[in-house]
Short mmCIF file of C-alpha atoms in Angstrom, two decimals:
data_model
loop_
_atom_site.label_atom_id
_atom_site.label_comp_id
_atom_site.label_asym_id
_atom_site.label_seq_id
_atom_site.Cartn_x
_atom_site.Cartn_y
_atom_site.Cartn_z
CA MET M 203 105.12 -69.76 51.99
CA SER M 204 107.07 -71.30 49.44
CA GLU M 205 108.05 -69.77 45.91
CA ALA M 206 106.06 -72.74 44.35
CA GLU M 207 102.92 -72.02 46.20
CA ASP M 208 103.71 -68.06 44.95
CA ARG M 209 103.44 -69.16 41.44
CA LYS M 210 100.13 -71.09 41.72
CA PRO M 211 97.39 -69.34 39.82
CA ARG M 212 94.79 -67.39 42.35
CA SER M 213 91.24 -67.75 42.18
CA ASP M 214 88.64 -64.84 40.94
CA GLU M 215 87.92 -63.85 44.38
CA ALA M 216 91.25 -63.57 45.65
CA ARG M 217 92.55 -61.55 42.43
CA ALA M 218 89.19 -59.45 42.63
CA THR M 219 90.11 -58.81 46.51
CA PHE M 220 94.13 -58.15 46.44
CA ASP M 221 94.97 -57.25 43.00
CA PRO M 222 94.96 -53.54 42.35
CA GLU M 223 94.97 -53.34 38.68
CA ILE M 224 91.21 -54.55 39.02
CA THR M 225 89.46 -50.92 38.22
CA SER M 226 86.48 -51.60 36.63
CA GLU M 227 83.19 -49.88 37.97
CA PHE M 228 81.22 -53.03 38.02
CA ALA M 229 83.72 -54.69 40.55
CA ILE M 230 81.76 -55.28 44.20
CA PRO M 231 83.75 -52.98 46.56
CA GLU M 232 85.58 -54.29 49.46
CA GLY M 233 83.41 -55.24 52.40
CA LEU M 234 79.92 -55.21 50.67
CA ALA M 235 78.69 -58.52 50.89
CA VAL M 236 75.99 -59.29 48.25
CA ALA M 237 73.66 -62.08 48.33
CA ARG M 238 74.17 -64.44 45.28
CA GLY M 239 71.34 -64.18 42.46
CA SER M 240 70.30 -60.90 44.23
CA GLY M 241 72.26 -58.66 41.58
CA GLU M 242 70.60 -56.12 39.41
CA SER M 243 67.65 -57.02 37.87
CA GLU M 244 67.04 -57.04 34.09
CA THR M 245 63.67 -55.91 33.83
CA THR M 246 63.80 -52.43 33.41
CA SER M 247 61.06 -51.63 30.93
CA GLU M 248 58.68 -48.77 31.59
CA PHE M 249 55.79 -51.44 30.94
CA ALA M 250 56.98 -53.33 33.68
CA VAL M 251 54.42 -54.27 36.57
CA PRO M 252 55.96 -52.01 39.38
CA LYS M 253 56.96 -53.76 42.69
CA GLY M 254 54.29 -54.76 44.96
CA LEU M 255 51.28 -54.49 42.24
CA GLU M 256 50.41 -58.14 41.50
CA SER M 257 47.44 -59.13 39.35
CA ALA M 258 45.75 -60.71 42.42
CA GLN M 259 46.32 -56.97 44.13
CA ALA M 260 44.99 -55.37 41.17
CA GLU M 261 41.72 -57.47 41.22
CA THR M 262 41.27 -56.25 44.90
CA GLU M 263 41.82 -52.28 43.94
CA PRO M 264 38.73 -50.38 44.36
CA GLU M 265 36.37 -49.76 41.34
CA GLY M 266 37.88 -45.72 41.21
CA SER M 267 41.21 -47.16 40.83
CA ALA M 268 43.29 -46.21 37.50
CA PHE M 269 44.56 -49.90 37.64
CA ASN M 270 41.05 -51.61 37.42
CA THR M 271 38.26 -51.33 34.77
CA PRO M 272 34.72 -50.66 35.90
CA ARG M 273 32.26 -53.31 36.95
CA THR M 274 30.14 -52.24 34.06
CA TYR M 275 32.65 -52.80 31.38
CA SER M 276 32.99 -55.77 29.09
CA ALA M 277 35.34 -56.54 26.71
CA LYS M 278 32.96 -58.43 24.67
CA ASP M 279 30.39 -55.64 24.73
CA ALA M 280 32.56 -52.56 24.10
CA PRO M 281 31.07 -49.19 22.97
CA PRO M 282 32.05 -48.61 19.53
CA ALA M 283 33.24 -44.86 20.87
CA PHE M 284 32.99 -42.17 23.49
CA THR M 285 30.16 -40.32 23.61
CA PRO M 286 30.25 -36.82 25.22
CA ALA M 287 28.01 -36.01 28.26
CA ALA M 288 25.95 -33.72 26.23
CA GLY M 289 25.60 -36.28 23.49
CA VAL M 290 26.37 -36.04 19.67
CA PRO M 291 23.85 -34.15 17.55
CA MET M 292 22.53 -36.27 14.57
CA ILE M 293 23.19 -34.61 11.31
CA THR M 294 21.25 -36.19 8.74
CA LEU M 295 22.26 -35.88 4.57
CA VAL M 296 19.37 -35.93 2.24
CA THR M 297 20.44 -38.36 -0.32
CA ASP M 298 18.64 -36.74 -2.82
CA ALA M 299 20.04 -33.23 -2.50
CA PRO M 300 22.74 -31.96 -4.84
CA TRP M 301 26.24 -32.79 -3.85
CA GLN M 302 27.13 -29.24 -3.32
CA ASP M 303 24.96 -29.47 -0.58
CA ARG M 304 25.76 -33.22 0.77
CA MET M 305 29.54 -32.15 0.67
CA ARG M 306 28.81 -28.83 2.17
CA THR M 307 27.11 -30.33 5.15
CA MET M 308 29.96 -32.78 5.89
CA LEU M 309 32.78 -30.27 5.54
CA ARG M 310 30.81 -27.94 8.12
CA MET M 311 30.67 -30.76 10.90
CA PRO M 312 33.18 -31.80 12.88
CA VAL M 313 35.52 -34.82 11.76
CA ALA M 314 34.65 -37.39 14.09
CA GLU M 315 30.99 -36.86 13.50
CA ARG M 316 31.37 -37.38 9.76
CA PRO M 317 29.04 -40.38 8.44
CA ALA M 318 31.05 -43.34 7.02
CA LEU M 319 31.31 -43.80 3.38
CA GLU M 320 29.02 -45.97 1.76
CA PRO M 321 30.87 -48.69 -0.53
CA VAL M 322 30.36 -47.62 -4.07
CA ALA M 323 31.18 -50.08 -6.96
CA ARG M 324 34.16 -48.75 -9.31
CA PRO M 325 35.30 -50.21 -12.51
CA GLU M 326 38.56 -50.64 -11.15
CA ASP M 327 39.07 -54.27 -9.70
CA GLU M 328 42.20 -53.41 -7.59
CA GLY M 329 40.58 -50.24 -6.02
CA PRO M 330 41.62 -46.61 -6.39
CA ALA M 331 44.97 -45.09 -7.22
CA VAL M 332 45.42 -43.05 -4.68
CA PRO M 333 48.17 -40.72 -5.99
CA ARG M 334 45.98 -40.40 -9.78
CA VAL M 335 42.59 -39.75 -7.45
CA LEU M 336 44.63 -36.84 -5.32
CA ASP M 337 45.84 -35.50 -8.84
CA LEU M 338 42.61 -35.49 -10.43
CA THR M 339 41.18 -33.49 -7.68
CA LEU M 340 43.61 -31.05 -7.17
CA ARG M 341 43.14 -30.14 -10.86
CA ILE M 342 39.27 -29.92 -10.55
CA GLY M 343 39.74 -27.64 -7.59
CA GLU M 344 42.47 -25.71 -9.72
CA LEU M 345 40.23 -24.77 -12.40
CA LEU M 346 37.26 -23.96 -10.00
CA LEU M 347 39.67 -21.72 -7.76
CA ALA M 348 40.97 -19.90 -11.08
CA GLY M 349 37.45 -19.64 -12.27
CA GLY M 350 36.23 -17.54 -9.05
CA GLU M 351 34.50 -20.01 -7.29
CA GLY M 352 34.33 -19.65 -3.45
CA ALA M 353 36.79 -21.56 -1.30
CA GLU M 354 34.19 -23.49 0.52
CA ASP M 355 32.38 -24.73 -2.93
CA VAL M 356 36.06 -25.64 -4.14
CA GLU M 357 36.79 -27.78 -1.10
CA ALA M 358 33.30 -29.26 -1.51
CA ALA M 359 33.99 -30.49 -5.03
CA MET M 360 37.43 -31.74 -4.24
CA PHE M 361 35.95 -33.44 -0.97
CA ALA M 362 33.17 -35.16 -3.22
CA VAL M 363 35.62 -36.18 -6.28
CA CYS M 364 37.94 -37.79 -3.57
CA ARG M 365 34.94 -39.87 -1.77
CA SER M 366 33.45 -40.86 -4.98
CA TYR M 367 36.86 -42.68 -5.69
CA GLY M 368 36.50 -44.67 -2.44
CA LEU M 369 38.90 -42.15 -0.60
CA ASP M 370 37.11 -41.44 3.04
CA ARG M 371 39.56 -40.20 5.14
CA CYS M 372 40.68 -37.21 3.04
CA GLU M 373 40.84 -33.41 4.07
CA PRO M 374 41.06 -30.69 1.39
CA THR M 375 42.36 -26.93 2.12
CA VAL M 376 42.02 -23.92 -0.22
CA THR M 377 43.44 -20.82 0.23
CA PHE M 378 44.03 -18.13 -2.39
CA THR M 379 46.75 -19.51 -4.37
CA LEU M 380 47.29 -22.95 -2.78
CA LEU M 381 45.43 -26.22 -3.01
CA SER M 382 46.11 -29.33 -0.78
CA ILE M 383 44.73 -32.71 0.03
CA THR M 384 45.86 -35.13 2.66
CA TYR M 385 44.66 -38.69 2.69
CA GLN M 386 45.23 -41.22 5.35
CA PRO M 387 44.13 -44.87 4.79
CA SER M 388 44.01 -45.91 8.03
CA LEU M 389 44.82 -45.10 11.54
CA VAL M 390 47.86 -46.71 11.58
CA GLU M 391 49.43 -45.81 8.25
CA ASP M 392 51.39 -42.70 6.87
CA PRO M 393 49.17 -40.08 5.27
CA VAL M 394 49.63 -39.01 1.58
CA THR M 395 49.56 -35.70 0.78
CA ALA M 396 49.32 -33.60 -2.25
CA SER M 397 49.41 -29.81 -3.49
CA ARG M 398 49.11 -27.71 -6.16
CA THR M 399 49.51 -23.89 -7.13
CA VAL M 400 47.35 -21.60 -8.57
CA ARG M 401 49.45 -18.86 -10.29
CA ARG M 402 47.04 -17.98 -13.44
CA ARG M 403 43.32 -16.77 -12.89
CA GLY M 404 40.73 -16.18 -15.70
CA THR M 405 36.92 -15.55 -16.03
CA ASP M 406 35.26 -18.23 -18.06
CA TYR M 407 32.09 -19.37 -16.82
CA THR M 408 31.94 -22.20 -19.48
CA ARG M 409 34.57 -24.02 -18.61
CA LEU M 410 33.49 -23.28 -14.68
CA ALA M 411 29.84 -24.85 -15.43
CA ALA M 412 31.90 -27.88 -17.40
CA VAL M 413 33.86 -28.55 -14.74
CA PHE M 414 30.63 -28.66 -12.45
CA ARG M 415 29.17 -31.11 -14.54
CA LEU M 416 32.08 -33.54 -14.31
CA VAL M 417 31.97 -33.35 -10.80
CA ASP M 418 28.18 -34.09 -11.19
CA ASP M 419 28.75 -37.01 -13.04
CA ILE M 420 31.71 -38.14 -10.82
CA THR M 421 29.32 -38.25 -7.73
CA ASP M 422 26.46 -39.79 -9.62
CA PRO M 423 26.62 -43.34 -8.85
CA GLU M 424 24.83 -44.62 -11.72
CA THR M 425 27.19 -43.18 -14.22
CA HIS M 426 30.27 -44.97 -13.29
CA LEU M 427 32.64 -42.53 -14.69
CA SER M 428 36.27 -44.04 -14.55
CA LEU M 429 39.38 -42.05 -13.93
CA GLU M 430 40.55 -42.43 -17.38
CA GLU M 431 37.32 -40.58 -18.47
CA ALA M 432 37.36 -38.09 -15.86
CA TYR M 433 41.02 -37.18 -17.09
CA ARG M 434 40.00 -37.09 -20.68
CA ARG M 435 36.89 -34.74 -20.25
CA LEU M 436 39.44 -32.51 -17.91
CA ALA M 437 41.77 -32.24 -20.88
CA GLU M 438 39.19 -31.18 -23.06
CA MET M 439 38.24 -28.53 -21.17
CA ARG M 440 41.54 -27.04 -21.04
CA ARG M 441 41.99 -27.19 -24.88
CA ASN M 442 38.65 -25.83 -25.53
CA ARG M 443 38.74 -22.11 -26.64
CA HIS M 444 36.65 -19.57 -25.09
CA PRO M 445 33.13 -19.16 -26.45
CA TYR M 446 33.44 -15.50 -27.46
CA PRO M 447 36.08 -13.48 -29.57
CA GLY M 448 38.34 -10.65 -28.49
CA TRP M 449 36.06 -8.41 -30.67
CA ALA M 450 33.09 -9.50 -28.98
CA LEU M 451 34.36 -8.99 -25.72
CA THR M 452 35.14 -5.26 -26.44
CA MET M 453 31.66 -4.71 -27.99
CA ALA M 454 30.47 -5.96 -24.63
CA SER M 455 32.23 -3.91 -22.75
CA GLY M 456 31.05 -0.84 -24.74
CA GLY M 457 27.41 -2.12 -24.39
CA LEU M 458 27.75 -2.47 -20.62
CA ALA M 459 29.20 1.00 -20.13
CA GLY M 460 26.43 2.53 -22.52
CA ALA M 461 23.76 0.83 -20.45
CA ALA M 462 25.04 1.82 -17.14
CA SER M 463 25.14 5.32 -18.16
CA VAL M 464 21.74 4.96 -18.91
CA LEU M 465 20.66 3.81 -15.63
CA VAL M 466 22.24 6.90 -13.97
CA GLY M 467 20.29 9.38 -16.35
CA GLY M 468 22.12 9.46 -19.42
CA ASP M 469 20.88 9.69 -23.50
CA VAL M 470 21.58 8.41 -26.61
CA ILE M 471 24.61 10.59 -27.05
CA VAL M 472 26.17 9.57 -23.39
CA PHE M 473 25.43 6.10 -24.38
CA VAL M 474 27.62 6.36 -27.51
CA ALA M 475 30.23 8.30 -25.61
CA ALA M 476 30.45 5.90 -22.59
CA ALA M 477 30.63 3.26 -24.72
CA LEU M 478 33.54 4.32 -26.99
CA GLY M 479 35.52 5.46 -24.07
CA ALA M 480 34.82 1.73 -22.41
CA MET M 481 35.85 0.16 -25.79
CA LEU M 482 38.82 2.30 -26.00
CA GLY M 483 39.92 1.57 -22.36
CA ASP M 484 39.15 -1.99 -22.81
CA ARG M 485 41.76 -2.25 -25.90
CA LEU M 486 44.59 -0.19 -23.87
CA ALA M 487 44.28 -2.77 -20.89
CA TRP M 488 44.52 -5.66 -23.66
CA LEU M 489 47.59 -4.19 -25.34
CA LEU M 490 49.43 -3.69 -21.61
CA ALA M 491 48.22 -7.15 -20.99
CA GLY M 492 50.21 -8.39 -23.92
CA ARG M 493 53.12 -6.71 -22.47
CA GLY M 494 53.14 -8.28 -19.46
CA LEU M 495 52.46 -5.77 -17.45
CA PRO M 496 50.14 -6.15 -14.01
CA GLU M 497 46.64 -5.97 -13.90
CA PHE M 498 47.09 -2.95 -11.74
CA TYR M 499 48.18 -0.88 -14.57
CA GLN M 500 45.37 -2.37 -16.65
CA PHE M 501 42.95 -1.18 -14.36
CA THR M 502 44.73 2.43 -14.29
CA VAL M 503 44.81 2.91 -17.90
CA ALA M 504 41.18 1.26 -18.63
CA ALA M 505 39.57 3.99 -16.39
CA MET M 506 41.11 6.82 -18.32
CA PRO M 507 39.64 6.98 -21.72
CA PRO M 508 35.45 7.39 -20.23
CA ALA M 509 36.87 10.20 -17.64
CA ALA M 510 38.74 11.92 -20.42
CA ILE M 511 35.75 11.72 -22.58
CA GLY M 512 33.51 12.86 -19.77
CA VAL M 513 35.87 16.16 -19.01
CA ALA M 514 36.27 16.90 -22.57
CA PHE M 515 32.28 17.15 -23.00
CA ALA M 516 32.71 19.03 -19.78
CA LEU M 517 35.35 21.45 -21.25
CA ALA M 518 33.10 21.77 -24.75
CA ASN M 519 30.27 22.96 -22.81
CA VAL M 520 28.22 20.43 -24.50
CA ASP M 521 24.76 19.99 -22.98
CA VAL M 522 24.92 16.43 -21.92
CA LYS M 523 25.35 14.98 -18.78
CA ALA M 524 29.06 14.08 -18.51
CA SER M 525 29.12 12.45 -15.13
CA ALA M 526 27.01 9.57 -16.69
CA VAL M 527 29.62 8.83 -19.18
CA VAL M 528 32.29 8.76 -16.21
CA THR M 529 29.91 6.28 -14.29
CA GLY M 530 29.33 4.31 -17.04
CA GLY M 531 32.93 3.41 -17.79
CA LEU M 532 33.55 2.70 -14.40
CA PHE M 533 30.79 -0.20 -14.10
CA ALA M 534 32.74 -1.91 -16.58
CA LEU M 535 35.70 -2.04 -14.46
CA LEU M 536 34.22 -2.33 -10.95
CA PRO M 537 35.39 -5.80 -9.54
CA GLY M 538 31.96 -7.00 -8.67
CA ARG M 539 33.07 -10.67 -8.83
CA ALA M 540 35.85 -10.70 -6.89
CA LEU M 541 34.11 -8.74 -4.19
CA VAL M 542 31.31 -11.34 -4.03
CA ALA M 543 33.77 -14.38 -3.60
CA GLY M 544 35.76 -12.58 -0.99
CA VAL M 545 32.78 -11.42 1.09
CA GLN M 546 31.43 -15.03 0.93
CA ASP M 547 34.80 -16.65 1.81
CA GLY M 548 34.81 -14.59 4.97
CA LEU M 549 31.14 -15.36 5.97
CA THR M 550 31.91 -19.13 5.49
CA GLY M 551 34.70 -18.80 7.72
CA PHE M 552 37.81 -19.08 5.14
CA TYR M 553 39.17 -16.06 6.48
CA ILE M 554 42.51 -16.24 4.85
CA THR M 555 41.44 -16.60 1.44
CA ALA M 556 38.50 -13.63 2.20
CA SER M 557 41.57 -11.55 3.18
CA ALA M 558 43.42 -12.29 -0.19
CA ARG M 559 40.57 -11.82 -2.18
CA LEU M 560 39.61 -8.30 -0.53
CA LEU M 561 43.28 -7.18 -1.02
CA GLU M 562 43.25 -7.91 -4.61
CA VAL M 563 39.93 -5.90 -4.75
CA MET M 564 41.31 -3.14 -2.77
CA TYR M 565 44.27 -3.08 -5.39
CA PHE M 566 41.87 -2.94 -8.27
CA PHE M 567 39.79 -0.23 -6.74
CA VAL M 568 42.85 1.87 -6.19
CA ALA M 569 44.02 1.35 -9.54
CA ILE M 570 40.71 2.56 -10.90
CA VAL M 571 40.74 5.64 -8.40
CA ILE M 572 44.26 6.42 -9.73
CA GLY M 573 43.37 6.81 -13.39
CA VAL M 574 39.85 8.16 -12.86
CA LEU M 575 41.55 11.06 -10.22
CA THR M 576 44.35 11.82 -12.57
CA VAL M 577 42.11 12.68 -15.48
CA LEU M 578 39.61 14.41 -13.28
CA TYR M 579 42.40 16.68 -11.39
CA PHE M 580 43.79 17.95 -14.55
CA GLY M 581 39.89 18.42 -16.15
CA VAL M 582 39.22 20.55 -12.71
CA GLN M 583 42.83 22.51 -13.15
CA VAL M 584 42.18 23.42 -16.85
CA GLY M 585 38.51 24.60 -16.15
CA GLY M 586 35.93 21.85 -16.43
CA GLU M 587 32.96 22.46 -14.76
CA LEU M 588 31.97 18.82 -13.12
CA ASN M 589 29.12 19.24 -11.03
CA PRO M 590 29.23 16.37 -7.91
CA ASP M 591 25.79 17.64 -7.05
CA ALA M 592 24.45 16.23 -9.95
CA ALA M 593 24.32 13.03 -8.09
CA LEU M 594 21.20 14.10 -6.22
CA ASN M 595 19.20 14.73 -9.79
CA ILE M 596 18.88 11.04 -11.11
CA GLN M 597 15.37 10.79 -12.76
CA SER M 598 13.48 7.85 -12.37
CA ARG M 599 12.79 6.08 -15.65
CA PRO M 600 11.33 2.85 -14.85
CA VAL M 601 10.81 1.50 -18.15
CA LEU M 602 14.06 2.53 -19.81
CA GLN M 603 16.40 1.78 -16.80
CA ILE M 604 14.64 -1.97 -16.38
CA LEU M 605 15.57 -2.31 -20.38
CA ALA M 606 19.27 -0.84 -19.45
CA SER M 607 19.66 -3.22 -16.49
CA MET M 608 18.93 -6.18 -18.45
CA VAL M 609 21.06 -5.10 -21.29
CA LEU M 610 23.76 -4.59 -18.78
CA SER M 611 23.53 -7.89 -17.31
CA LEU M 612 23.41 -9.52 -20.79
CA THR M 613 27.17 -7.70 -21.85
CA PHE M 614 28.30 -8.64 -18.40
CA ALA M 615 27.53 -12.31 -18.93
CA VAL M 616 29.43 -12.11 -22.29
CA LEU M 617 32.40 -10.63 -20.46
CA LEU M 618 32.17 -13.39 -18.07
CA GLN M 619 32.57 -15.76 -21.00
CA GLN M 620 29.39 -17.48 -19.66
CA GLU M 621 27.34 -20.50 -21.87
CA ARG M 622 24.73 -18.91 -24.34
CA SER M 623 22.19 -21.10 -22.58
CA THR M 624 22.71 -19.15 -19.35
CA VAL M 625 22.46 -15.49 -20.90
CA LEU M 626 18.79 -15.62 -20.89
CA TRP M 627 18.19 -16.37 -17.46
CA VAL M 628 21.12 -13.97 -16.03
CA THR M 629 19.58 -11.16 -17.94
CA LEU M 630 16.01 -11.82 -16.57
CA ASN M 631 17.62 -12.07 -13.17
CA GLY M 632 19.35 -8.36 -14.11
CA GLY M 633 16.15 -7.11 -14.32
CA VAL M 634 14.17 -8.43 -11.59
CA ALA M 635 17.02 -7.10 -9.75
CA TRP M 636 16.66 -3.51 -11.01
CA SER M 637 12.94 -3.73 -10.43
CA VAL M 638 13.34 -4.56 -6.90
CA TYR M 639 15.85 -1.75 -6.10
CA GLY M 640 13.83 0.76 -7.91
CA ALA M 641 10.42 -0.19 -6.25
CA LEU M 642 12.25 0.16 -2.90
CA ARG M 643 14.65 3.14 -3.61
CA TYR M 644 12.32 5.47 -5.50
CA THR M 645 8.87 4.22 -4.89
CA ALA M 646 9.44 3.39 -0.97
CA ASP M 647 11.79 5.65 -0.50
CA ILE M 648 13.82 3.10 1.19
CA SER M 649 17.64 4.09 1.72
CA PRO M 650 20.13 2.62 -1.02
CA VAL M 651 22.14 0.52 1.19
CA ALA M 652 18.69 -1.40 2.63
CA SER M 653 17.33 -1.44 -1.28
CA THR M 654 20.68 -2.73 -2.52
CA ALA M 655 20.90 -5.42 0.11
CA VAL M 656 17.04 -6.95 -0.62
CA ALA M 657 17.61 -6.96 -4.54
CA ALA M 658 20.90 -8.73 -4.21
CA GLY M 659 19.21 -11.21 -1.85
CA LEU M 660 16.40 -11.96 -4.49
CA VAL M 661 19.68 -12.07 -7.25
CA GLY M 662 21.61 -14.91 -4.94
CA LEU M 663 17.90 -16.71 -4.05
CA PHE M 664 16.86 -16.85 -7.86
CA GLY M 665 20.43 -17.56 -8.91
CA GLN M 666 20.67 -20.47 -6.30
CA LEU M 667 17.31 -21.91 -7.43
CA LEU M 668 18.61 -21.90 -11.18
CA ALA M 669 21.82 -23.44 -10.37
CA ARG M 670 19.95 -26.40 -8.47
CA TYR M 671 17.51 -27.03 -11.46
CA GLN M 672 20.26 -27.29 -13.60
CA PHE M 673 23.05 -29.21 -11.23
CA ALA M 674 25.60 -26.48 -11.96
CA SER M 675 27.53 -23.65 -9.86
CA ALA M 676 25.47 -20.65 -9.11
CA LEU M 677 27.83 -18.05 -10.03
CA PRO M 678 27.04 -17.70 -13.59
CA TYR M 679 23.37 -16.73 -12.70
CA THR M 680 24.23 -14.31 -9.98
CA THR M 681 27.36 -12.36 -10.88
CA ALA M 682 26.12 -10.77 -14.09
CA ALA M 683 22.91 -10.01 -12.44
CA ILE M 684 24.44 -8.02 -9.78
CA GLY M 685 26.14 -5.44 -12.18
CA PRO M 686 23.24 -2.96 -12.25
CA LEU M 687 23.69 -2.57 -8.49
CA LEU M 688 27.27 -2.10 -8.46
CA PRO M 689 28.15 1.42 -7.10
CA GLY M 690 29.48 3.21 -9.87
CA SER M 691 27.79 6.75 -9.65
CA ALA M 692 28.93 6.70 -5.62
CA THR M 693 32.32 6.20 -6.55
CA TYR M 694 32.31 8.57 -9.42
CA PHE M 695 31.29 11.51 -7.40
CA GLY M 696 33.31 10.73 -4.51
CA LEU M 697 36.64 11.19 -6.57
CA LEU M 698 35.09 14.06 -8.24
CA SER M 699 34.62 15.51 -4.74
CA ILE M 700 38.53 14.54 -3.85
CA ALA M 701 39.50 16.11 -7.25
CA GLN M 702 37.96 19.38 -6.08
CA SER M 703 39.58 19.42 -2.91
CA ARG M 704 36.10 18.39 -1.13
CA VAL M 705 37.96 15.69 0.62
CA ASP M 706 35.19 15.20 3.53
CA LYS M 707 32.37 14.99 1.13
CA GLY M 708 34.26 12.55 -1.45
CA LEU M 709 35.07 10.22 1.50
CA VAL M 710 31.57 10.06 2.67
CA SER M 711 30.63 9.30 -1.07
CA LEU M 712 33.36 6.50 -0.91
CA ALA M 713 32.24 4.99 2.33
CA GLN M 714 28.92 4.88 0.52
CA ALA M 715 30.38 3.22 -2.16
CA VAL M 716 32.18 0.22 -0.02
CA SER M 717 28.68 -0.02 2.15
CA LEU M 718 26.83 -0.77 -1.04
CA ALA M 719 29.46 -3.36 -2.32
CA MET M 720 29.24 -5.19 1.00
CA ALA M 721 25.42 -4.87 0.88
CA ILE M 722 25.61 -6.56 -2.64
CA ALA M 723 28.03 -9.32 -1.31
CA ILE M 724 26.10 -9.95 2.07
CA GLY M 725 22.63 -9.90 0.11
CA VAL M 726 23.92 -12.60 -2.47
CA ASN M 727 25.30 -14.91 0.22
CA LEU M 728 22.19 -15.01 2.46
CA GLY M 729 20.03 -15.51 -0.33
CA ALA M 730 22.08 -18.33 -1.41
CA GLU M 731 22.04 -19.63 2.08
CA ILE M 732 18.31 -19.24 2.60
CA SER M 733 17.44 -21.41 -0.74
CA ARG M 734 19.89 -24.10 0.77
CA LEU M 735 18.25 -24.47 4.09
CA THR M 736 14.35 -23.55 3.22
CA LEU M 737 13.97 -25.31 -0.55
CA ARG M 738 14.91 -28.74 -1.80
CA ILE M 739 14.94 -28.99 -5.83
CA GLY M 740 16.41 -31.86 -7.71
CA SER M 741 16.55 -35.42 -6.92
CA ALA M 742 18.49 -38.05 -7.96
CA GLY M 743 15.38 -39.76 -10.03
CA LYS M 744 15.36 -36.73 -12.24
CA ARG M 745 18.93 -36.12 -13.14
CA ARG M 746 19.75 -35.37 -16.47
CA ALA M 747 22.20 -38.07 -18.58
CA ALA M 748 25.87 -37.54 -18.58
CA LYS M 749 26.87 -35.19 -21.21
CA ARG M 750 30.19 -36.56 -22.92
CA THR M 751 30.70 -34.57 -26.21
CA ARG M 752 33.73 -32.36 -27.21
CA GLY M 753 31.89 -28.90 -26.79
CA PHE M 754 30.36 -27.20 -24.23
#
């Protein structure tokens, strides 16, 4: 071969065959003959039909094949949803029932079985502003939870507000200190989530009733309450002060302790002594609260003055019932409201919130135990003659005790900052509760736990009836009415036995106090559930007009 021929450019095939510098991994190895057009396929998608499975073959597949639809299926007449083999239970919502019942029914059913939202005409032409609706919902839930409302009722209120403004796919979540709500516009859009923390709690049933009225007006299709109006009314609730001044609360605390001392056998002197001890403890607790100390220490200090007055009577050998003085002071401190709410959350499936509430109750109870036990221990050491067997000598004075129970419920309602219009009803409910308890306990000689449970059940039943009639929360009608049933005497005599080194007897008495407290909580919840299941009170045609005044 000549030099000219060597200088000629070689073809690509020759260069790929003989050039040793070509080392690409995509080069065809020597000796491997590949037909033209039969290279690597460009179709590598996982959605591509596998080789050998063609449309004609798919039509010949048997009916049970995964690649073929059943013969009974038609794309034009496709079923709307999957139906389980056992069927879907039909749940009907009573349209004229209060919104609490309707929303609670929806929350208790699975998400897939909830009925679709009915279209509601709202003033906003462009539809609801989702962030503002969620913010309003969280603010309403915050006031309800901080006021002592149960977790299920708070979720029902939040659910009602969202659905009233057109947000159908929303899920509220309530824990002891955290509120959150999630809204998903559609199945293909991202959800919107908002949350709010409840840091401060206060007992104000007047504000609680105002919030319930606001939710009632929002859910009323005839009211057409706009977002701006709802925000304005919510701001008014926050600005308004408590209905009773501080001195009235202190006097109510003394009246509650005095009435409780009469329930356990006290006379006029015991009434005055128990009232003075409770008022002194209340003022000391206010002083500590102003200094920023936690509630644990406030309860500890508030429990000391009544116990100290009772020990002073025992040391002075005054012919009075010293145990009634201490018992009356304990009635004003026992956390009955938090106990009922905690047990109610547990019975309705909110176990995290129930655990937190019951833990709070335990801390308050331990604080009371420390305060009373400290005073009783020093009283026993210096020679105070306190008789724990006095619990067996409580006399039955029906008329006087019924009047004392009504006074106790009335003063308890003032301490809870209830509306003046509800004080009379809760006073009568407390008298009925003690009448039933006294008839079962002293006349029929039934155990105190069973008698307490039946009386508390009637309190819950009547409270729920009054709440349905007024379209309001049941708490203002039930919490103060259970005051006469609180286990103040069992708590005191258990602590006294422990102070006298009779630990076994003291633990038995404290266990009885816990049983009585649980009977109260379960009875109230059961009575409320029975009223919801069996009675239908209130209808859309008898709803009251929406109140839009500055005060409440």
